[in-house]
C-alpha atoms as a printed R data frame, in Angstrom:
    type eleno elety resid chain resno       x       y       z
1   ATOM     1    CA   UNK     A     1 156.515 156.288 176.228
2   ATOM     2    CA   UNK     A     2 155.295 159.755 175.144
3   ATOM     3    CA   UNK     A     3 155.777 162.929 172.916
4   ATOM     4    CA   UNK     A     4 154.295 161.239 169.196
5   ATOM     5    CA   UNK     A     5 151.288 163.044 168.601
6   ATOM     6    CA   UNK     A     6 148.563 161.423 166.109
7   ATOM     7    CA   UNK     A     7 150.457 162.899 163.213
8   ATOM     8    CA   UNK     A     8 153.676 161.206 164.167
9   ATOM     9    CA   UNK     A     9 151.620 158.244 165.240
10  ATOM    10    CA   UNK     A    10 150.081 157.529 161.848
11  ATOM    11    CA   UNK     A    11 153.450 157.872 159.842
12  ATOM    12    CA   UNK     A    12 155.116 154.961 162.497
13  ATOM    13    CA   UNK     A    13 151.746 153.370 161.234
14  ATOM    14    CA   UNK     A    14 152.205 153.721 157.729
15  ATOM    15    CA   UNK     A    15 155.907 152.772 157.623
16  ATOM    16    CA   UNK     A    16 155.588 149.645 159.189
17  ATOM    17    CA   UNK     A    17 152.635 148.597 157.041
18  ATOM    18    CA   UNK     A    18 154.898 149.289 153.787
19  ATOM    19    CA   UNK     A    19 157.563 147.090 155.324
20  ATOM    20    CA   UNK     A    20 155.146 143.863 156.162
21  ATOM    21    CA   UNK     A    21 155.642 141.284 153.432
22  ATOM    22    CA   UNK     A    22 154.071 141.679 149.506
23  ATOM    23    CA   UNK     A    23 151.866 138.383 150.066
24  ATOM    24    CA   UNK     A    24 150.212 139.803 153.521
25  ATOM    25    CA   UNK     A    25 149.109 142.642 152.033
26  ATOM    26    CA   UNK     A    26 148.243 142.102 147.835
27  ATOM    27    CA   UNK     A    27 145.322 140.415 149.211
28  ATOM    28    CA   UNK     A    28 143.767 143.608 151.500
29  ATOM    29    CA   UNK     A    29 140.164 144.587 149.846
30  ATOM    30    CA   UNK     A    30 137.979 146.906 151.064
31  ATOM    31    CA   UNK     A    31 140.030 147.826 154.129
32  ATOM    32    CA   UNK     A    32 140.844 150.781 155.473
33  ATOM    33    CA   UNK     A    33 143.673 151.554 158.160
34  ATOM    34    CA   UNK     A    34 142.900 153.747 160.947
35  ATOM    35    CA   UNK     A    35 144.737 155.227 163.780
36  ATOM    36    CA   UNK     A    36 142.611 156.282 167.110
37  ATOM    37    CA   UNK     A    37 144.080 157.443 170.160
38  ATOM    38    CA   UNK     A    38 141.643 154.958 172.156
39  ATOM    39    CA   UNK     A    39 138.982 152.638 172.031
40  ATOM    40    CA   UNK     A    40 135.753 153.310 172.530
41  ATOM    41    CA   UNK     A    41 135.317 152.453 176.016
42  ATOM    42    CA   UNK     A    42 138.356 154.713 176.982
43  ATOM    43    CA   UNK     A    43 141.111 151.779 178.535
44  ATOM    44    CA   UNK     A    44 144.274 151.363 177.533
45  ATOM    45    CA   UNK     A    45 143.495 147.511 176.936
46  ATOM    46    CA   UNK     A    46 142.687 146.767 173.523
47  ATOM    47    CA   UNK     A    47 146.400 147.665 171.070
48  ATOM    48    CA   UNK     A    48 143.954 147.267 167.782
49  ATOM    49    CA   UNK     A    49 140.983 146.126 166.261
50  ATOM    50    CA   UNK     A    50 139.850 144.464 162.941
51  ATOM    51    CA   UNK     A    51 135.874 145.508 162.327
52  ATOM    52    CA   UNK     A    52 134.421 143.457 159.584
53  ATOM    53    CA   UNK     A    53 133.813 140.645 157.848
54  ATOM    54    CA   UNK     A    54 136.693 138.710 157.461
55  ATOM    55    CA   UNK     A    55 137.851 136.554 153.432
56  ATOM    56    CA   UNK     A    56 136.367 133.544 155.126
57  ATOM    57    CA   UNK     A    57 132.644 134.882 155.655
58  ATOM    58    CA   UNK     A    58 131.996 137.366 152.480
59  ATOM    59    CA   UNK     A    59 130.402 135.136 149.778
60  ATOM    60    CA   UNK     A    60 129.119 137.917 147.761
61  ATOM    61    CA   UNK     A    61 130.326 141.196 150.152
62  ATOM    62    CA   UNK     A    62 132.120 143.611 148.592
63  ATOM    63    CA   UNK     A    63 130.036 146.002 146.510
64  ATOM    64    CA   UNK     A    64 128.666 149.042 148.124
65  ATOM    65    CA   UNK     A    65 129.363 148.165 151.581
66  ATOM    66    CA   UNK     A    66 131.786 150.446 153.404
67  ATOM    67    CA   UNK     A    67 135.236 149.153 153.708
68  ATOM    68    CA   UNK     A    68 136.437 147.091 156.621
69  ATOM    69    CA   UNK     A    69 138.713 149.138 159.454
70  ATOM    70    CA   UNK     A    70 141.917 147.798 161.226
71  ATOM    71    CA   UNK     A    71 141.800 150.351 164.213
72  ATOM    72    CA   UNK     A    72 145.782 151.393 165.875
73  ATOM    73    CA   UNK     A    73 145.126 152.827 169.144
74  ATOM    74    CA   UNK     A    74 147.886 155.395 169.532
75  ATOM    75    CA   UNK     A    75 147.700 155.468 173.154
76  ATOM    76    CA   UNK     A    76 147.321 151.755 174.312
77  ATOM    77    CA   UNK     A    77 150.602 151.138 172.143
78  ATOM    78    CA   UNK     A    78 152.357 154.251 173.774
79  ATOM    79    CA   UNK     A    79 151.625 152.760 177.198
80  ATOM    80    CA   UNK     A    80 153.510 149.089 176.622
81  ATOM    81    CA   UNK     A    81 156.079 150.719 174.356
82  ATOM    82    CA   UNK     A    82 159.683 151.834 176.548
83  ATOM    83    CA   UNK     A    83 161.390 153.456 173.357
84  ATOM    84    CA   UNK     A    84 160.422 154.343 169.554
85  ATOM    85    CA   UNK     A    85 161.848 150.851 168.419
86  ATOM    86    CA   UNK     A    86 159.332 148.979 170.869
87  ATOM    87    CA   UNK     A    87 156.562 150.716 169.470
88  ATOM    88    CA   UNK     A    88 157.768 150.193 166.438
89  ATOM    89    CA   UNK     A    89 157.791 146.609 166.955
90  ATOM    90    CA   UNK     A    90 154.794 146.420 168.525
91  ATOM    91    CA   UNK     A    91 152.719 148.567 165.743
92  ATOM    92    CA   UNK     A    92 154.048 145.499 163.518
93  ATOM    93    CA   UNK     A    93 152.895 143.172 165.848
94  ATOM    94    CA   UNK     A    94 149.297 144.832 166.292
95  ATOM    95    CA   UNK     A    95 149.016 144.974 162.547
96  ATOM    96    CA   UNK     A    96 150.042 141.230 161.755
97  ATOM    97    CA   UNK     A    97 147.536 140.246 164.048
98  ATOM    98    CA   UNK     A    98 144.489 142.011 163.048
99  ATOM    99    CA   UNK     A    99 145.317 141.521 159.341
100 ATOM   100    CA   UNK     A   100 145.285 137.891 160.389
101 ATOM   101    CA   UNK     A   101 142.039 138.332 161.420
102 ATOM   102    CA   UNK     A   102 141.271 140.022 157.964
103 ATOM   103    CA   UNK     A   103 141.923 136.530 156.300
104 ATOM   104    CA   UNK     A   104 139.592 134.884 159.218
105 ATOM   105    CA   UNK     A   105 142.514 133.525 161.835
106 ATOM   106    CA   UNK     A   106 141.002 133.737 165.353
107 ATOM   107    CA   UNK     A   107 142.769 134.370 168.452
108 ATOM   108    CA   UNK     A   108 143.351 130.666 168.961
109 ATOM   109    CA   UNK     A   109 145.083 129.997 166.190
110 ATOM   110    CA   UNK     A   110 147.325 133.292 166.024
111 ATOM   111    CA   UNK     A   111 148.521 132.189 169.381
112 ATOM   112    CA   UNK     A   112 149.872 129.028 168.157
113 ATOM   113    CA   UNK     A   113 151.490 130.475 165.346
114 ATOM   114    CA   UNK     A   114 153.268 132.706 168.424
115 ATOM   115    CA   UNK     A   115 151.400 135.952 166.977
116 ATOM   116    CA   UNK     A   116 148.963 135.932 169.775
């Protein structure tokens, strides 16, 4: 899929973060939501990324330290996405899963709650 431009991007982002449910997200501190048009490395791999350190490892974090990121990658999602409801779908995905990650569910366990 092509033709959103960051712009574009970020608004699909922020609509489908106002629609995820009021107990996933009342419990977001120090985070930050970011939209990139790739990772780091360039490759289309990664959809998004939670950098940080997640509820389960903080003890006393949280004053003065810079705010966790959940990275979108604008183009990764464009790639695997046929139409604007696919992407859609898969921005809500992307974000359940690295907000998981926010409240220290790995990989492991996403996948056997079928959010992997």
């Amino acid at each position: 899929m092509d033709g959103i431009d960051s712009a574009e991007f970020e608004k699909l982002v922020v609509d489908e973060l106002d629609l995820l449910p009021d107990d996933m997200v009342e419990g977001l501190e120090n985070l930050v939501f970011v939209t990139e048009d790739r990772p780091e490395d360039g490759s289309l791999d990664l959809l998004g990324l939670y950098d940080g350190v997640d509820l389960t490892r903080r003890g006393n974090y949280g004053f003065g330290e810079l705010p966790d990121r959940i990275v979108l990658y604008r183009e990764p999602l464009l790639a695997i996405s046929a139409d604007l409801e696919e992407l859609k779908a898969q921005i809500h995905v992307t974000l359940v899963h690295e907000i998981a990650h926010f409240y220290g569910i790995d990989d492991d366990e996403l996948h056997d709650l079928g959010w992997g």
